[in-house]
Amino acid sequence: ISKKETESTMQKINVMSQEQVAIFESLTLGIAFIKDRIILRGNSKLGELFGRSLDEMIGQTTRIWYKNDEEYLGIGASTYEDLKRQVIHKREQELPRKDGSMFWCLFRVRAMDTRDISQGIVCTLEDITERKQAENELKERMDELERFTRLTVDREEKMIQLKEEINALLEQTGREKKYKIVE
């Protein structure tokens, strides 16, 4: 291979590398490459999600993503067990930022090599806090509507009962029923 061909190949590799970095950094998802639960690489969105600089996260264990040790150990074990049985592990979880505030995250985790998980995993992390808040608000509204419906039905049943009592009293006094009750 000539020097010119080598330089041309190196230039193509450099352009492809720049393209990959541009794609990687333009995503609205946080991305992390992890091996043995240590964060090896990530995009700037990953740091943004957790309120940390990316440099602060690289080389750290994923423990910094969890509220406590129990969560870190339990969820980590179940994630790796899932990856042994399926290609992608998905979960929604509330996570802490550096400042202690919380956000909801949709994790998608995939092994680099499904036959050998020890080669590392790729995680995408999506902030779904707004969606979770909307879901909670909708649930609250549905609960409120259900309570209102129950009150309305109870009120109607009481009205029917009162009308039946009035009709019975009218009949006892020899007068005509006042209310027609439809069942």
Short mmCIF file of C-alpha atoms in Angstrom, two decimals:
data_model
loop_
_atom_site.label_atom_id
_atom_site.label_comp_id
_atom_site.label_asym_id
_atom_site.label_seq_id
_atom_site.Cartn_x
_atom_site.Cartn_y
_atom_site.Cartn_z
CA ILE A 1 0.00 0.00 0.00
CA SER A 2 1.38 3.36 -1.00
CA LYS A 3 1.75 6.35 1.30
CA LYS A 4 -0.96 8.15 -0.68
CA GLU A 5 -3.44 5.28 -0.24
CA THR A 6 -2.68 5.11 3.50
CA GLU A 7 -3.23 8.88 3.85
CA SER A 8 -6.50 8.62 1.91
CA THR A 9 -7.70 5.76 4.13
CA MET A 10 -6.73 7.67 7.27
CA GLN A 11 -8.60 10.74 6.03
CA LYS A 12 -11.75 8.65 5.38
CA ILE A 13 -11.48 7.12 8.87
CA ASN A 14 -11.11 10.59 10.36
CA VAL A 15 -14.21 11.87 8.52
CA MET A 16 -16.22 8.82 9.63
CA SER A 17 -15.07 9.33 13.21
CA GLN A 18 -16.15 12.99 13.12
CA GLU A 19 -19.54 11.96 11.72
CA GLN A 20 -20.02 9.41 14.51
CA VAL A 21 -19.11 11.96 17.18
CA ALA A 22 -21.56 14.46 15.66
CA ILE A 23 -24.35 11.85 15.69
CA PHE A 24 -23.46 10.71 19.21
CA GLU A 25 -23.50 14.26 20.59
CA SER A 26 -26.64 15.43 18.77
CA LEU A 27 -28.92 12.80 20.29
CA THR A 28 -31.56 13.82 22.80
CA LEU A 29 -30.88 10.59 24.71
CA GLY A 30 -28.07 10.02 27.13
CA ILE A 31 -25.80 7.21 25.97
CA ALA A 32 -23.34 5.29 28.09
CA PHE A 33 -20.89 2.52 27.28
CA ILE A 34 -20.40 0.47 30.43
CA LYS A 35 -18.17 -2.45 31.33
CA ASP A 36 -18.22 -4.13 34.75
CA ARG A 37 -20.66 -1.38 35.84
CA ILE A 38 -18.05 1.30 35.17
CA ILE A 39 -18.97 4.18 32.84
CA LEU A 40 -16.35 4.15 30.09
CA ARG A 41 -17.83 6.64 27.62
CA GLY A 42 -20.92 8.73 27.20
CA ASN A 43 -22.35 11.69 25.39
CA SER A 44 -22.86 15.16 26.83
CA LYS A 45 -26.61 14.50 27.24
CA LEU A 46 -25.72 11.76 29.75
CA GLY A 47 -23.98 14.28 31.97
CA GLU A 48 -26.81 16.77 31.48
CA LEU A 49 -29.41 14.23 32.67
CA PHE A 50 -27.58 13.72 35.95
CA GLY A 51 -26.47 17.34 36.41
CA ARG A 52 -22.82 16.31 36.23
CA SER A 53 -20.00 16.92 33.81
CA LEU A 54 -19.27 13.94 31.62
CA ASP A 55 -15.66 13.98 32.87
CA GLU A 56 -17.00 13.57 36.40
CA MET A 57 -18.90 10.43 35.35
CA ILE A 58 -16.28 8.65 33.24
CA GLY A 59 -14.48 5.99 35.28
CA GLN A 60 -17.16 5.97 37.99
CA THR A 61 -19.43 3.03 38.73
CA THR A 62 -23.09 3.38 37.85
CA ARG A 63 -23.74 3.60 41.62
CA ILE A 64 -23.87 7.39 41.11
CA TRP A 65 -27.11 6.83 39.17
CA TYR A 66 -28.99 5.29 42.08
CA LYS A 67 -30.61 6.49 45.32
CA ASN A 68 -28.90 3.88 47.50
CA ASP A 69 -26.75 0.74 47.52
CA GLU A 70 -29.73 -1.62 47.66
CA GLU A 71 -31.17 -0.16 44.47
CA TYR A 72 -27.77 -0.24 42.77
CA LEU A 73 -27.17 -3.89 43.66
CA GLY A 74 -30.71 -5.15 43.07
CA ILE A 75 -31.42 -3.41 39.80
CA GLY A 76 -27.95 -4.14 38.46
CA ALA A 77 -28.32 -7.86 39.13
CA SER A 78 -31.78 -8.00 37.52
CA THR A 79 -30.57 -6.04 34.47
CA TYR A 80 -27.74 -8.47 33.80
CA GLU A 81 -30.06 -11.44 34.37
CA ASP A 82 -32.51 -9.98 31.83
CA LEU A 83 -29.70 -9.50 29.29
CA LYS A 84 -28.90 -13.20 29.53
CA ARG A 85 -32.48 -14.02 28.47
CA GLN A 86 -33.35 -11.20 26.06
CA VAL A 87 -31.66 -8.80 23.72
CA ILE A 88 -32.86 -5.53 25.27
CA HIS A 89 -33.65 -4.74 28.90
CA LYS A 90 -36.12 -1.87 29.40
CA ARG A 91 -37.28 -0.21 32.57
CA GLU A 92 -38.59 3.07 33.93
CA GLN A 93 -36.99 4.33 37.10
CA GLU A 94 -36.73 7.46 39.17
CA LEU A 95 -33.09 8.56 39.48
CA PRO A 96 -31.23 11.23 41.47
CA ARG A 97 -29.32 14.13 39.95
CA LYS A 98 -26.16 15.40 41.58
CA ASP A 99 -28.13 18.16 43.34
CA GLY A 100 -30.50 15.59 44.87
CA SER A 101 -33.48 16.38 42.64
CA MET A 102 -35.13 13.40 40.99
CA PHE A 103 -36.09 12.62 37.40
CA TRP A 104 -37.85 9.72 35.70
CA CYS A 105 -35.76 7.79 33.22
CA LEU A 106 -36.52 5.20 30.56
CA PHE A 107 -33.53 2.85 30.36
CA ARG A 108 -32.83 0.68 27.36
CA VAL A 109 -29.85 -1.61 27.85
CA ARG A 110 -28.20 -3.88 25.30
CA ALA A 111 -25.11 -6.07 25.55
CA MET A 112 -22.29 -5.30 23.12
CA ASP A 113 -22.06 -9.07 22.55
CA THR A 114 -25.16 -11.01 23.58
CA ARG A 115 -23.08 -14.19 23.96
CA ASP A 116 -20.62 -12.49 26.31
CA ILE A 117 -22.15 -9.75 28.45
CA SER A 118 -18.79 -9.14 30.13
CA GLN A 119 -17.73 -7.34 26.92
CA GLY A 120 -19.86 -4.43 28.05
CA ILE A 121 -23.25 -2.89 27.60
CA VAL A 122 -24.75 0.17 25.95
CA CYS A 123 -27.40 2.13 27.84
CA THR A 124 -29.66 4.78 26.44
CA LEU A 125 -31.34 6.99 29.00
CA GLU A 126 -34.34 9.15 28.22
CA ASP A 127 -35.80 11.72 30.60
CA ILE A 128 -39.52 10.88 30.79
CA THR A 129 -40.33 13.11 33.76
CA GLU A 130 -42.89 15.20 31.84
CA ARG A 131 -44.64 12.07 30.56
CA LYS A 132 -44.78 10.59 34.09
CA GLN A 133 -46.20 13.87 35.44
CA ALA A 134 -48.85 13.88 32.70
CA GLU A 135 -49.72 10.23 33.47
CA ASN A 136 -50.06 11.03 37.18
CA GLU A 137 -52.22 14.06 36.45
CA LEU A 138 -54.45 11.99 34.17
CA LYS A 139 -54.76 9.29 36.84
CA GLU A 140 -55.70 11.91 39.45
CA ARG A 141 -58.34 13.35 37.10
CA MET A 142 -59.73 9.89 36.37
CA ASP A 143 -59.89 9.13 40.11
CA GLU A 144 -61.66 12.45 40.67
CA LEU A 145 -64.14 11.67 37.89
CA GLU A 146 -64.77 8.22 39.36
CA ARG A 147 -65.44 9.76 42.82
CA PHE A 148 -67.82 12.29 41.24
CA THR A 149 -69.62 9.52 39.34
CA ARG A 150 -69.99 7.49 42.55
CA LEU A 151 -71.41 10.54 44.35
CA THR A 152 -73.83 11.18 41.51
CA VAL A 153 -75.01 7.57 41.43
CA ASP A 154 -75.39 7.53 45.23
CA ARG A 155 -77.39 10.76 45.05
CA GLU A 156 -79.67 9.35 42.35
CA GLU A 157 -80.24 6.16 44.35
CA LYS A 158 -81.20 8.23 47.40
CA MET A 159 -83.58 10.33 45.29
CA ILE A 160 -85.27 7.18 43.98
CA GLN A 161 -85.57 5.84 47.52
CA LEU A 162 -87.14 9.11 48.72
CA LYS A 163 -89.60 9.14 45.82
CA GLU A 164 -90.56 5.52 46.58
CA GLU A 165 -91.15 6.47 50.23
CA ILE A 166 -93.28 9.48 49.20
CA ASN A 167 -95.30 7.29 46.83
CA ALA A 168 -95.81 4.69 49.60
CA LEU A 169 -96.99 7.36 52.05
CA LEU A 170 -99.36 8.82 49.43
CA GLU A 171 -100.81 5.35 48.75
CA GLN A 172 -101.27 4.72 52.49
CA THR A 173 -103.33 7.91 52.74
CA GLY A 174 -105.40 6.88 49.74
CA ARG A 175 -103.89 9.37 47.37
CA GLU A 176 -102.38 8.82 43.95
CA LYS A 177 -98.63 8.20 43.52
CA LYS A 178 -96.79 11.40 42.63
CA TYR A 179 -93.65 9.90 41.07
CA LYS A 180 -93.22 7.42 38.23
CA ILE A 181 -90.07 5.48 38.91
CA VAL A 182 -88.35 3.84 35.96
CA GLU A 183 -86.15 0.85 36.77
#
